[in-house]
Amino acid sequence: MTIATPRPQLLANLIEGLAQGSIRVIDLTTPLTPETPALRLPAPLSNVIDLSLEEVAAYDPRGPMWAHNNIHVGEHFGTHVDAPIHWISGREGRDISELPPEKLVGPAVVIDASAEAAANPDFLLEVRHIKEWEAQYGKLPKGAWLLYRTGWDAFGDDEALFLNADETGPHTPGVSAECARWLAEETDISGFGVETVGIDAGAGFGLVPPFPMHHYLLGNDKYGVTSLKNLHQLPATGAFIVVTPLPIVGGTASPARVLAFVEEPPA
Ligand code: MN
């Protein structure tokens, strides 16, 4: 007796598209260096550490045929994924090791507010902006990662520009409290991605509730990813995303590599 083996045609198409170059892989990740811009909370609040590499061996008597390092880094550094337990509203929720794998892949859609953010660094995305996007591109897909393009990745090599802080605090674009609540409670997205240092506006402390994206998104078992690059290379709809935080048991976040698959239009 034989059992017919189903042919994995969908994956075969993907593999063929990658081989032919009709599907491209775009890296959305900020490289990790000691100079990668990071959140700077004011005293008396505590900050996680920046990245440093500690050399353990380098083809020398400590390891004659190999090199290896210890990595020292905070959970929330560079391109990283926030888990529900990062925020007090999600404290009974999942840690970073518990995010379901099927929610870490899915459709990626891009909303572009780079013009608005260039004109006003405190720009806040509102529900009406997403409704306008939906009128053009259709409803936010189930399981999507909504990626918020603001042009902020252009400042990724300069922490002062990236954080854009003055005596009143940081000024970087974000999401209004009502839009944060709506995204978390009334859409089927899996996650939300930004080019800035965090998923909330720089001035998010002054919103009600403070840091509303953290409050609502993480409190509703949805996830955030920060410091993305290259969103300008993605179409508004049709890309596929892979978000890969390390499964740190008990972790509130993890640096992650984030990749997008984009299909080139037929020539
Ligand atoms: Mn974080």
PDB file of C-alpha atoms and ligand atoms in Angstrom:
ATOM      1  CA  MET A   1       0.000   0.000   0.000  1.00  0.00           C
ATOM      2  CA  THR A   2       1.277   3.417  -0.862  1.00  0.00           C
ATOM      3  CA  ILE A   3       0.215   6.799   0.332  1.00  0.00           C
ATOM      4  CA  ALA A   4       0.295   9.609  -2.165  1.00  0.00           C
ATOM      5  CA  THR A   5       2.833  12.165  -1.072  1.00  0.00           C
ATOM      6  CA  PRO A   6       1.411  15.654  -1.455  1.00  0.00           C
ATOM      7  CA  ARG A   7       3.726  17.851  -3.461  1.00  0.00           C
ATOM      8  CA  PRO A   8       4.648  21.025  -1.615  1.00  0.00           C
ATOM      9  CA  GLN A   9       3.732  23.209  -4.569  1.00  0.00           C
ATOM     10  CA  LEU A  10       3.388  26.495  -2.713  1.00  0.00           C
ATOM     11  CA  LEU A  11       6.832  26.181  -1.160  1.00  0.00           C
ATOM     12  CA  ALA A  12       8.222  25.002  -4.498  1.00  0.00           C
ATOM     13  CA  ASN A  13       6.920  28.217  -6.045  1.00  0.00           C
ATOM     14  CA  LEU A  14       8.591  30.238  -3.307  1.00  0.00           C
ATOM     15  CA  ILE A  15      11.897  28.423  -3.757  1.00  0.00           C
ATOM     16  CA  GLU A  16      11.712  28.893  -7.516  1.00  0.00           C
ATOM     17  CA  GLY A  17      10.897  32.588  -7.137  1.00  0.00           C
ATOM     18  CA  LEU A  18      13.893  33.074  -4.850  1.00  0.00           C
ATOM     19  CA  ALA A  19      16.160  31.182  -7.260  1.00  0.00           C
ATOM     20  CA  GLN A  20      14.958  33.231 -10.228  1.00  0.00           C
ATOM     21  CA  GLY A  21      15.083  36.532  -8.394  1.00  0.00           C
ATOM     22  CA  SER A  22      11.410  37.298  -8.859  1.00  0.00           C
ATOM     23  CA  ILE A  23      11.138  37.153  -5.076  1.00  0.00           C
ATOM     24  CA  ARG A  24      13.670  39.323  -3.240  1.00  0.00           C
ATOM     25  CA  VAL A  25      14.568  39.214   0.434  1.00  0.00           C
ATOM     26  CA  ILE A  26      14.885  42.645   2.016  1.00  0.00           C
ATOM     27  CA  ASP A  27      16.641  43.046   5.347  1.00  0.00           C
ATOM     28  CA  LEU A  28      14.704  45.405   7.609  1.00  0.00           C
ATOM     29  CA  THR A  29      17.222  45.097  10.455  1.00  0.00           C
ATOM     30  CA  THR A  30      19.504  47.761  11.921  1.00  0.00           C
ATOM     31  CA  PRO A  31      23.040  46.366  12.281  1.00  0.00           C
ATOM     32  CA  LEU A  32      24.043  45.936  15.928  1.00  0.00           C
ATOM     33  CA  THR A  33      27.062  47.957  16.995  1.00  0.00           C
ATOM     34  CA  PRO A  34      28.042  49.724  20.234  1.00  0.00           C
ATOM     35  CA  GLU A  35      26.892  52.943  18.510  1.00  0.00           C
ATOM     36  CA  THR A  36      23.418  51.719  17.531  1.00  0.00           C
ATOM     37  CA  PRO A  37      20.949  54.350  18.807  1.00  0.00           C
ATOM     38  CA  ALA A  38      19.129  53.280  21.965  1.00  0.00           C
ATOM     39  CA  LEU A  39      16.465  54.615  24.287  1.00  0.00           C
ATOM     40  CA  ARG A  40      17.841  56.969  26.967  1.00  0.00           C
ATOM     41  CA  LEU A  41      15.474  57.222  29.905  1.00  0.00           C
ATOM     42  CA  PRO A  42      16.159  60.144  32.262  1.00  0.00           C
ATOM     43  CA  ALA A  43      17.305  59.574  35.852  1.00  0.00           C
ATOM     44  CA  PRO A  44      16.156  58.077  38.169  1.00  0.00           C
ATOM     45  CA  LEU A  45      14.846  55.587  35.593  1.00  0.00           C
ATOM     46  CA  SER A  46      17.190  52.766  34.584  1.00  0.00           C
ATOM     47  CA  ASN A  47      18.418  51.934  31.098  1.00  0.00           C
ATOM     48  CA  VAL A  48      19.446  48.618  29.593  1.00  0.00           C
ATOM     49  CA  ILE A  49      23.045  48.351  28.408  1.00  0.00           C
ATOM     50  CA  ASP A  50      24.290  48.997  24.880  1.00  0.00           C
ATOM     51  CA  LEU A  51      25.937  46.256  22.868  1.00  0.00           C
ATOM     52  CA  SER A  52      29.499  45.239  23.562  1.00  0.00           C
ATOM     53  CA  LEU A  53      31.450  42.234  22.365  1.00  0.00           C
ATOM     54  CA  GLU A  54      33.844  40.597  24.805  1.00  0.00           C
ATOM     55  CA  GLU A  55      36.522  38.683  23.012  1.00  0.00           C
ATOM     56  CA  VAL A  56      36.965  35.187  24.430  1.00  0.00           C
ATOM     57  CA  ALA A  57      39.263  33.745  21.794  1.00  0.00           C
ATOM     58  CA  ALA A  58      40.618  34.955  18.457  1.00  0.00           C
ATOM     59  CA  TYR A  59      42.673  32.186  16.780  1.00  0.00           C
ATOM     60  CA  ASP A  60      45.139  32.410  19.620  1.00  0.00           C
ATOM     61  CA  PRO A  61      46.162  30.295  22.622  1.00  0.00           C
ATOM     62  CA  ARG A  62      42.675  30.813  24.071  1.00  0.00           C
ATOM     63  CA  GLY A  63      41.256  29.105  20.990  1.00  0.00           C
ATOM     64  CA  PRO A  64      43.877  28.247  18.399  1.00  0.00           C
ATOM     65  CA  MET A  65      41.491  27.419  15.567  1.00  0.00           C
ATOM     66  CA  TRP A  66      38.518  29.610  16.342  1.00  0.00           C
ATOM     67  CA  ALA A  67      37.187  32.977  17.436  1.00  0.00           C
ATOM     68  CA  HIS A  68      34.275  33.550  19.763  1.00  0.00           C
ATOM     69  CA  ASN A  69      32.852  36.350  21.866  1.00  0.00           C
ATOM     70  CA  ASN A  70      30.450  36.947  24.677  1.00  0.00           C
ATOM     71  CA  ILE A  71      27.684  39.356  23.765  1.00  0.00           C
ATOM     72  CA  HIS A  72      26.544  41.914  26.331  1.00  0.00           C
ATOM     73  CA  VAL A  73      23.378  43.736  25.400  1.00  0.00           C
ATOM     74  CA  GLY A  74      20.013  44.797  26.765  1.00  0.00           C
ATOM     75  CA  GLU A  75      16.877  43.071  25.564  1.00  0.00           C
ATOM     76  CA  HIS A  76      15.615  46.343  24.117  1.00  0.00           C
ATOM     77  CA  PHE A  77      18.447  47.353  21.790  1.00  0.00           C
ATOM     78  CA  GLY A  78      18.510  47.958  18.072  1.00  0.00           C
ATOM     79  CA  THR A  79      15.859  46.195  16.043  1.00  0.00           C
ATOM     80  CA  HIS A  80      14.035  44.304  18.779  1.00  0.00           C
ATOM     81  CA  VAL A  81      10.663  42.745  19.507  1.00  0.00           C
ATOM     82  CA  ASP A  82       8.639  43.758  22.586  1.00  0.00           C
ATOM     83  CA  ALA A  83       6.719  40.931  24.282  1.00  0.00           C
ATOM     84  CA  PRO A  84       3.500  41.472  26.271  1.00  0.00           C
ATOM     85  CA  ILE A  85       5.256  41.134  29.640  1.00  0.00           C
ATOM     86  CA  HIS A  86       7.367  44.184  28.783  1.00  0.00           C
ATOM     87  CA  TRP A  87       4.432  46.370  29.810  1.00  0.00           C
ATOM     88  CA  ILE A  88       2.407  46.424  32.995  1.00  0.00           C
ATOM     89  CA  SER A  89      -0.803  46.039  30.969  1.00  0.00           C
ATOM     90  CA  GLY A  90       0.576  42.717  29.636  1.00  0.00           C
ATOM     91  CA  ARG A  91       2.302  41.469  32.766  1.00  0.00           C
ATOM     92  CA  GLU A  92       0.144  38.334  32.874  1.00  0.00           C
ATOM     93  CA  GLY A  93       0.840  37.682  29.185  1.00  0.00           C
ATOM     94  CA  ARG A  94       3.530  36.006  27.120  1.00  0.00           C
ATOM     95  CA  ASP A  95       7.259  36.400  27.517  1.00  0.00           C
ATOM     96  CA  ILE A  96       9.398  36.698  24.391  1.00  0.00           C
ATOM     97  CA  SER A  97       9.963  32.913  24.210  1.00  0.00           C
ATOM     98  CA  GLU A  98       6.220  32.312  24.149  1.00  0.00           C
ATOM     99  CA  LEU A  99       5.273  34.328  21.065  1.00  0.00           C
ATOM    100  CA  PRO A 100       3.503  31.879  18.726  1.00  0.00           C
ATOM    101  CA  PRO A 101       5.694  31.217  15.657  1.00  0.00           C
ATOM    102  CA  GLU A 102       2.722  31.614  13.321  1.00  0.00           C
ATOM    103  CA  LYS A 103       2.329  35.198  14.564  1.00  0.00           C
ATOM    104  CA  LEU A 104       5.971  35.965  13.790  1.00  0.00           C
ATOM    105  CA  VAL A 105       5.402  35.473  10.057  1.00  0.00           C
ATOM    106  CA  GLY A 106       2.662  36.894   7.876  1.00  0.00           C
ATOM    107  CA  PRO A 107       1.633  39.699   5.588  1.00  0.00           C
ATOM    108  CA  ALA A 108       3.473  42.994   5.922  1.00  0.00           C
ATOM    109  CA  VAL A 109       1.695  46.224   5.063  1.00  0.00           C
ATOM    110  CA  VAL A 110       3.234  49.680   5.066  1.00  0.00           C
ATOM    111  CA  ILE A 111       1.612  52.981   5.924  1.00  0.00           C
ATOM    112  CA  ASP A 112       3.745  55.920   4.843  1.00  0.00           C
ATOM    113  CA  ALA A 113       3.698  59.042   6.994  1.00  0.00           C
ATOM    114  CA  SER A 114       7.222  60.155   6.108  1.00  0.00           C
ATOM    115  CA  ALA A 115       6.012  63.493   4.708  1.00  0.00           C
ATOM    116  CA  GLU A 116       3.945  64.211   7.816  1.00  0.00           C
ATOM    117  CA  ALA A 117       6.822  63.221  10.128  1.00  0.00           C
ATOM    118  CA  ALA A 118       9.264  65.410   8.199  1.00  0.00           C
ATOM    119  CA  ALA A 119       6.942  68.366   8.710  1.00  0.00           C
ATOM    120  CA  ASN A 120       6.210  67.544  12.365  1.00  0.00           C
ATOM    121  CA  PRO A 121       8.475  65.210  14.363  1.00  0.00           C
ATOM    122  CA  ASP A 122       5.693  64.795  16.942  1.00  0.00           C
ATOM    123  CA  PHE A 123       3.261  63.553  14.278  1.00  0.00           C
ATOM    124  CA  LEU A 124       0.741  61.031  15.603  1.00  0.00           C
ATOM    125  CA  LEU A 125      -0.971  58.454  13.426  1.00  0.00           C
ATOM    126  CA  GLU A 126      -4.754  58.579  13.810  1.00  0.00           C
ATOM    127  CA  VAL A 127      -7.484  56.047  13.041  1.00  0.00           C
ATOM    128  CA  ARG A 128      -8.582  58.192  10.112  1.00  0.00           C
ATOM    129  CA  HIS A 129      -5.149  57.802   8.484  1.00  0.00           C
ATOM    130  CA  ILE A 130      -5.494  54.032   8.631  1.00  0.00           C
ATOM    131  CA  LYS A 131      -9.101  54.221   7.359  1.00  0.00           C
ATOM    132  CA  GLU A 132      -7.815  56.283   4.426  1.00  0.00           C
ATOM    133  CA  TRP A 133      -5.123  53.650   3.823  1.00  0.00           C
ATOM    134  CA  GLU A 134      -7.772  50.899   3.964  1.00  0.00           C
ATOM    135  CA  ALA A 135      -9.950  52.768   1.441  1.00  0.00           C
ATOM    136  CA  GLN A 136      -7.050  52.564  -0.994  1.00  0.00           C
ATOM    137  CA  TYR A 137      -5.520  49.168  -0.202  1.00  0.00           C
ATOM    138  CA  GLY A 138      -8.223  47.172   1.595  1.00  0.00           C
ATOM    139  CA  LYS A 139      -8.709  46.097   5.180  1.00  0.00           C
ATOM    140  CA  LEU A 140      -5.612  45.412   7.278  1.00  0.00           C
ATOM    141  CA  PRO A 141      -4.988  41.696   6.640  1.00  0.00           C
ATOM    142  CA  LYS A 142      -5.509  39.175   9.417  1.00  0.00           C
ATOM    143  CA  GLY A 143      -2.194  38.361  11.064  1.00  0.00           C
ATOM    144  CA  ALA A 144      -0.454  41.328   9.453  1.00  0.00           C
ATOM    145  CA  TRP A 145       2.472  43.301  10.722  1.00  0.00           C
ATOM    146  CA  LEU A 146       1.601  46.942  10.148  1.00  0.00           C
ATOM    147  CA  LEU A 147       4.820  48.801   9.405  1.00  0.00           C
ATOM    148  CA  TYR A 148       4.840  52.535  10.075  1.00  0.00           C
ATOM    149  CA  ARG A 149       7.119  54.387   7.696  1.00  0.00           C
ATOM    150  CA  THR A 150       8.249  57.782   8.981  1.00  0.00           C
ATOM    151  CA  GLY A 151      11.629  58.224   7.284  1.00  0.00           C
ATOM    152  CA  TRP A 152      13.305  57.935  10.678  1.00  0.00           C
ATOM    153  CA  ASP A 153      15.718  55.227   9.516  1.00  0.00           C
ATOM    154  CA  ALA A 154      17.640  58.006   7.749  1.00  0.00           C
ATOM    155  CA  PHE A 155      18.866  59.123  11.211  1.00  0.00           C
ATOM    156  CA  GLY A 156      20.015  55.666  12.323  1.00  0.00           C
ATOM    157  CA  ASP A 157      23.712  56.565  12.205  1.00  0.00           C
ATOM    158  CA  ASP A 158      23.351  59.508  14.588  1.00  0.00           C
ATOM    159  CA  GLU A 159      21.760  58.952  17.983  1.00  0.00           C
ATOM    160  CA  ALA A 160      21.162  62.663  18.618  1.00  0.00           C
ATOM    161  CA  LEU A 161      19.191  63.032  15.397  1.00  0.00           C
ATOM    162  CA  PHE A 162      17.487  59.677  15.912  1.00  0.00           C
ATOM    163  CA  LEU A 163      16.222  60.539  19.421  1.00  0.00           C
ATOM    164  CA  ASN A 164      15.675  64.217  18.535  1.00  0.00           C
ATOM    165  CA  ALA A 165      15.520  65.290  22.175  1.00  0.00           C
ATOM    166  CA  ASP A 166      15.502  68.828  23.549  1.00  0.00           C
ATOM    167  CA  GLU A 167      14.790  70.268  27.001  1.00  0.00           C
ATOM    168  CA  THR A 168      11.182  69.059  26.679  1.00  0.00           C
ATOM    169  CA  GLY A 169      12.208  65.480  25.874  1.00  0.00           C
ATOM    170  CA  PRO A 170      12.396  63.391  22.715  1.00  0.00           C
ATOM    171  CA  HIS A 171      10.402  64.300  19.616  1.00  0.00           C
ATOM    172  CA  THR A 172       9.789  61.367  17.286  1.00  0.00           C
ATOM    173  CA  PRO A 173       6.601  60.275  15.509  1.00  0.00           C
ATOM    174  CA  GLY A 174       4.147  57.834  17.004  1.00  0.00           C
ATOM    175  CA  VAL A 175       0.528  56.837  17.322  1.00  0.00           C
ATOM    176  CA  SER A 176      -2.343  58.585  19.091  1.00  0.00           C
ATOM    177  CA  ALA A 177      -3.916  56.914  22.109  1.00  0.00           C
ATOM    178  CA  GLU A 178      -7.201  56.294  20.298  1.00  0.00           C
ATOM    179  CA  CYS A 179      -5.428  54.841  17.265  1.00  0.00           C
ATOM    180  CA  ALA A 180      -3.332  52.612  19.542  1.00  0.00           C
ATOM    181  CA  ARG A 181      -6.490  51.331  21.232  1.00  0.00           C
ATOM    182  CA  TRP A 182      -8.195  50.774  17.870  1.00  0.00           C
ATOM    183  CA  LEU A 183      -5.236  48.881  16.396  1.00  0.00           C
ATOM    184  CA  ALA A 184      -4.980  46.679  19.476  1.00  0.00           C
ATOM    185  CA  GLU A 185      -8.664  46.007  20.079  1.00  0.00           C
ATOM    186  CA  GLU A 186     -10.396  46.346  16.716  1.00  0.00           C
ATOM    187  CA  THR A 187      -7.984  44.927  14.147  1.00  0.00           C
ATOM    188  CA  ASP A 188      -6.560  41.449  13.537  1.00  0.00           C
ATOM    189  CA  ILE A 189      -2.943  42.525  13.169  1.00  0.00           C
ATOM    190  CA  SER A 190      -0.264  40.438  14.898  1.00  0.00           C
ATOM    191  CA  GLY A 191       2.221  43.230  15.309  1.00  0.00           C
ATOM    192  CA  PHE A 192       3.298  46.786  14.663  1.00  0.00           C
ATOM    193  CA  GLY A 193       6.684  47.897  13.403  1.00  0.00           C
ATOM    194  CA  VAL A 194       8.399  51.274  13.511  1.00  0.00           C
ATOM    195  CA  GLU A 195      11.616  52.921  12.313  1.00  0.00           C
ATOM    196  CA  THR A 196      12.031  54.811  15.593  1.00  0.00           C
ATOM    197  CA  VAL A 197      13.620  53.681  18.871  1.00  0.00           C
ATOM    198  CA  GLY A 198      10.289  52.545  20.366  1.00  0.00           C
ATOM    199  CA  ILE A 199       6.746  51.779  19.298  1.00  0.00           C
ATOM    200  CA  ASP A 200       5.450  54.948  20.969  1.00  0.00           C
ATOM    201  CA  ALA A 201       6.021  58.571  20.093  1.00  0.00           C
ATOM    202  CA  GLY A 202       9.021  60.249  21.694  1.00  0.00           C
ATOM    203  CA  ALA A 203       6.558  62.383  23.641  1.00  0.00           C
ATOM    204  CA  GLY A 204       4.359  59.350  24.396  1.00  0.00           C
ATOM    205  CA  PHE A 205       4.635  59.844  28.149  1.00  0.00           C
ATOM    206  CA  GLY A 206       2.311  62.827  27.873  1.00  0.00           C
ATOM    207  CA  LEU A 207      -0.499  60.883  26.169  1.00  0.00           C
ATOM    208  CA  VAL A 208      -3.399  59.266  28.029  1.00  0.00           C
ATOM    209  CA  PRO A 209      -2.651  56.521  28.861  1.00  0.00           C
ATOM    210  CA  PRO A 210       1.092  57.172  28.771  1.00  0.00           C
ATOM    211  CA  PHE A 211       2.855  55.229  26.003  1.00  0.00           C
ATOM    212  CA  PRO A 212      -0.451  54.057  24.525  1.00  0.00           C
ATOM    213  CA  MET A 213       1.006  51.644  21.946  1.00  0.00           C
ATOM    214  CA  HIS A 214       2.837  49.785  24.689  1.00  0.00           C
ATOM    215  CA  HIS A 215      -0.263  49.897  26.873  1.00  0.00           C
ATOM    216  CA  TYR A 216      -2.810  48.674  24.351  1.00  0.00           C
ATOM    217  CA  LEU A 217      -0.788  46.567  21.923  1.00  0.00           C
ATOM    218  CA  LEU A 218       1.147  44.566  24.507  1.00  0.00           C
ATOM    219  CA  GLY A 219      -1.929  44.380  26.730  1.00  0.00           C
ATOM    220  CA  ASN A 220      -3.810  42.706  23.865  1.00  0.00           C
ATOM    221  CA  ASP A 221      -1.214  40.031  23.014  1.00  0.00           C
ATOM    222  CA  LYS A 222       0.059  41.899  20.001  1.00  0.00           C
ATOM    223  CA  TYR A 223       3.745  42.621  19.508  1.00  0.00           C
ATOM    224  CA  GLY A 224       5.999  45.506  18.580  1.00  0.00           C
ATOM    225  CA  VAL A 225       9.222  45.701  16.590  1.00  0.00           C
ATOM    226  CA  THR A 226      11.465  48.771  16.470  1.00  0.00           C
ATOM    227  CA  SER A 227      14.338  50.417  14.605  1.00  0.00           C
ATOM    228  CA  LEU A 228      13.374  48.965  11.242  1.00  0.00           C
ATOM    229  CA  LYS A 229      15.142  50.066   8.061  1.00  0.00           C
ATOM    230  CA  ASN A 230      14.423  49.869   4.354  1.00  0.00           C
ATOM    231  CA  LEU A 231      10.641  50.119   4.641  1.00  0.00           C
ATOM    232  CA  HIS A 232      10.791  52.341   1.537  1.00  0.00           C
ATOM    233  CA  GLN A 233      11.718  49.206  -0.402  1.00  0.00           C
ATOM    234  CA  LEU A 234       8.409  47.528   0.469  1.00  0.00           C
ATOM    235  CA  PRO A 235       5.088  47.895  -1.342  1.00  0.00           C
ATOM    236  CA  ALA A 236       2.083  49.079   0.653  1.00  0.00           C
ATOM    237  CA  THR A 237       0.689  45.556   0.505  1.00  0.00           C
ATOM    238  CA  GLY A 238       1.839  42.167  -0.732  1.00  0.00           C
ATOM    239  CA  ALA A 239       5.084  41.638   1.172  1.00  0.00           C
ATOM    240  CA  PHE A 240       5.667  38.757   3.568  1.00  0.00           C
ATOM    241  CA  ILE A 241       7.573  39.282   6.831  1.00  0.00           C
ATOM    242  CA  VAL A 242       9.620  37.065   9.111  1.00  0.00           C
ATOM    243  CA  VAL A 243      10.291  38.429  12.621  1.00  0.00           C
ATOM    244  CA  THR A 244      12.761  36.407  14.689  1.00  0.00           C
ATOM    245  CA  PRO A 245      13.255  37.332  18.356  1.00  0.00           C
ATOM    246  CA  LEU A 246      15.399  34.912  20.332  1.00  0.00           C
ATOM    247  CA  PRO A 247      13.301  32.647  22.572  1.00  0.00           C
ATOM    248  CA  ILE A 248      14.725  33.996  25.832  1.00  0.00           C
ATOM    249  CA  VAL A 249      12.673  32.309  28.559  1.00  0.00           C
ATOM    250  CA  GLY A 250      11.324  35.021  30.833  1.00  0.00           C
ATOM    251  CA  GLY A 251      12.572  37.735  28.477  1.00  0.00           C
ATOM    252  CA  THR A 252      10.608  40.932  27.957  1.00  0.00           C
ATOM    253  CA  ALA A 253      12.087  41.489  24.478  1.00  0.00           C
ATOM    254  CA  SER A 254      14.870  40.352  22.193  1.00  0.00           C
ATOM    255  CA  PRO A 255      16.962  41.808  19.409  1.00  0.00           C
ATOM    256  CA  ALA A 256      15.713  40.279  16.180  1.00  0.00           C
ATOM    257  CA  ARG A 257      16.516  39.917  12.514  1.00  0.00           C
ATOM    258  CA  VAL A 258      13.548  41.029  10.434  1.00  0.00           C
ATOM    259  CA  LEU A 259      13.294  39.964   6.799  1.00  0.00           C
ATOM    260  CA  ALA A 260      10.680  40.789   4.181  1.00  0.00           C
ATOM    261  CA  PHE A 261       9.953  38.855   1.013  1.00  0.00           C
ATOM    262  CA  VAL A 262       8.875  41.030  -1.922  1.00  0.00           C
ATOM    263  CA  GLU A 263       7.671  39.806  -5.292  1.00  0.00           C
ATOM    264  CA  GLU A 264       8.871  41.818  -8.256  1.00  0.00           C
ATOM    265  CA  PRO A 265       6.162  42.722 -10.723  1.00  0.00           C
ATOM    266  CA  PRO A 266       6.435  40.761 -14.002  1.00  0.00           C
ATOM    267  CA  ALA A 267       8.687  42.523 -16.507  1.00  0.00           C
TER     268      ALA A 267
HETATM  269 MN    MN B   1      11.382  47.687  23.651  1.00  0.00          MN
END
